[in-house]
Tab-separated table of C-alpha atoms in Angstrom:
chain	number	residue	atom	x	y	z
A	1	MET	CA	-7.749	3.369	17.230
A	2	LYS	CA	-8.803	1.065	20.096
A	3	ASP	CA	-6.624	0.309	23.558
A	4	ALA	CA	-6.076	-3.340	23.736
A	5	GLU	CA	-4.635	-4.346	27.255
A	6	GLY	CA	-0.501	-5.727	26.100
A	7	ALA	CA	1.788	-7.862	27.768
A	8	SER	CA	3.641	-5.691	30.078
A	9	GLY	CA	0.293	-3.620	31.044
A	10	ARG	CA	0.653	-1.003	28.648
A	11	GLY	CA	-1.890	-0.297	25.852
A	12	ALA	CA	-1.019	-1.529	22.614
A	13	LEU	CA	-2.867	1.077	19.902
A	14	GLN	CA	-4.855	-1.420	17.116
A	15	PRO	CA	-6.610	0.736	14.101
A	16	ASP	CA	-10.613	-0.340	14.070
A	17	SER	CA	-11.089	0.148	9.971
A	18	MET	CA	-8.567	0.678	7.442
A	19	LEU	CA	-9.647	3.009	4.463
A	20	TRP	CA	-8.074	1.795	1.024
A	21	LEU	CA	-7.732	5.059	-1.763
A	22	ILE	CA	-7.966	3.063	-5.404
A	23	GLN	CA	-6.943	4.859	-8.645
A	24	ARG	CA	-10.000	4.005	-10.552
A	25	ASP	CA	-8.328	3.682	-13.406
A	26	PHE	CA	-6.478	0.640	-12.840
A	27	LEU	CA	-9.486	-1.479	-11.301
A	28	GLY	CA	-9.827	-3.388	-15.106
A	29	GLY	CA	-13.329	-3.078	-14.553
A	30	LYS	CA	-14.132	-4.726	-11.099
A	31	SER	CA	-15.361	-2.452	-8.345
A	32	VAL	CA	-13.218	-0.878	-5.585
A	33	ASN	CA	-14.640	-3.850	-3.233
A	34	GLU	CA	-13.584	-6.681	-5.333
A	35	MET	CA	-10.104	-5.038	-6.224
A	36	LEU	CA	-9.451	-4.951	-2.061
A	37	GLY	CA	-11.178	-8.477	-1.277
A	38	GLU	CA	-8.534	-9.763	-4.212
A	39	VAL	CA	-5.515	-8.147	-3.529
A	40	MET	CA	-5.997	-9.242	0.588
A	41	MET	CA	-6.386	-12.544	-0.385
A	42	GLU	CA	-3.276	-14.587	0.025
A	43	VAL	CA	-2.383	-16.586	-2.836
A	44	PRO	CA	-1.118	-20.310	-3.679
A	45	ASN	CA	2.620	-20.996	-2.841
A	46	PRO	CA	3.247	-24.450	-3.205
A	47	GLY	CA	6.814	-23.945	-3.786
A	48	ASP	CA	7.037	-21.996	-0.819
A	49	ASP	CA	9.069	-19.088	-2.099
A	50	PRO	CA	10.404	-16.771	0.193
A	51	GLU	CA	8.995	-13.441	-1.298
A	52	ILE	CA	5.563	-14.848	-2.054
A	53	ARG	CA	5.740	-15.906	1.374
A	54	ALA	CA	6.579	-12.217	3.065
A	55	VAL	CA	3.802	-10.839	0.404
A	56	ASN	CA	0.892	-13.219	2.067
A	57	ASP	CA	2.320	-11.976	5.591
A	58	VAL	CA	1.960	-8.679	5.077
A	59	ARG	CA	-1.458	-9.568	3.706
A	60	LYS	CA	-2.179	-11.629	7.057
A	61	SER	CA	-0.892	-8.768	8.764
A	62	LEU	CA	-3.375	-6.114	7.449
A	63	GLY	CA	-5.977	-8.323	7.607
A	64	MET	CA	-5.873	-8.829	10.646
A	65	LEU	CA	-4.256	-4.901	12.095
A	66	ALA	CA	-8.017	-3.995	10.528
A	67	GLY	CA	-11.770	-5.195	12.142
A	68	THR	CA	-12.837	-3.548	8.890
A	69	SER	CA	-11.458	-2.551	5.217
A	70	LYS	CA	-13.547	-0.156	2.986
A	71	ALA	CA	-12.076	0.443	-0.077
A	72	PHE	CA	-12.585	3.887	-1.819
A	73	GLY	CA	-11.582	4.989	-5.949
A	74	LEU	CA	-11.283	8.157	-7.354
A	75	PRO	CA	-11.441	9.133	-11.124
A	76	GLN	CA	-8.259	10.895	-12.437
A	77	PRO	CA	-8.193	14.577	-11.854
A	78	HIS	CA	-7.521	15.720	-14.867
A	79	LEU	CA	-5.269	14.128	-17.676
A	80	ASP	CA	-2.744	16.348	-17.294
A	81	ARG	CA	-0.891	15.070	-14.370
A	82	VAL	CA	1.771	17.622	-14.736
A	83	LYS	CA	-0.015	20.478	-13.850
A	84	LEU	CA	-2.062	18.951	-10.826
A	85	CYS	CA	-0.442	21.386	-8.437
A	86	GLU	CA	-1.374	24.753	-10.093
A	87	MET	CA	-4.668	23.387	-10.942
A	88	GLY	CA	-7.578	24.470	-9.017
A	89	ASP	CA	-10.973	22.822	-8.713
A	90	GLN	CA	-12.244	24.444	-11.595
A	91	ASP	CA	-9.394	23.070	-14.099
A	92	MET	CA	-10.767	19.198	-12.845
A	93	ALA	CA	-12.930	16.972	-14.060
A	94	ALA	CA	-16.537	17.863	-12.249
A	95	THR	CA	-16.823	13.996	-11.395
A	96	TYR	CA	-13.008	13.924	-8.961
A	97	VAL	CA	-13.873	17.104	-7.426
A	98	SER	CA	-17.098	15.511	-6.648
A	99	LYS	CA	-15.647	12.286	-5.394
A	100	ARG	CA	-13.284	13.767	-3.517
A	101	GLU	CA	-15.695	15.656	-1.287
A	102	GLU	CA	-17.638	12.421	-0.783
A	103	LEU	CA	-13.947	10.974	0.311
A	104	LYS	CA	-13.420	13.733	2.886
A	105	GLN	CA	-17.261	13.100	4.432
A	106	LEU	CA	-16.153	9.519	4.648
A	107	VAL	CA	-13.320	10.335	6.133
A	108	HIS	CA	-14.518	12.136	9.269
A	109	SER	CA	-17.370	9.627	9.620
A	110	MET	CA	-14.768	7.062	9.973
A	111	ALA	CA	-12.492	8.782	12.655
A	112	ALA	CA	-12.969	8.712	16.027
A	113	PRO	CA	-13.499	11.777	18.031
A	114	LYS	CA	-10.931	13.147	20.411
A	115	VAL	CA	-11.289	13.379	23.920
């Protein structure tokens, strides 16, 4: 996190980047980055609907909060989701286990070292 000088003289914490974890089942043929781009775009609100305005405000805030946004997709670990907590890696889809390890490395590479 960056330390930006606040009006009171105290530092305000600001994240450098945001990592979005997207379950690949819901992509509808799009890449994770395409999906992220779509969900972060403001939607037209010609009738000034307060609910649409609120969603657009959240999107704007998230866009300003993180200088960099990255998306990462994970496949389903197993079709039998009820038993996921009882399963070991050997019972889960190999693609899930592989991508999960890739995610761990990505998070580690994005995390700033603590001083």
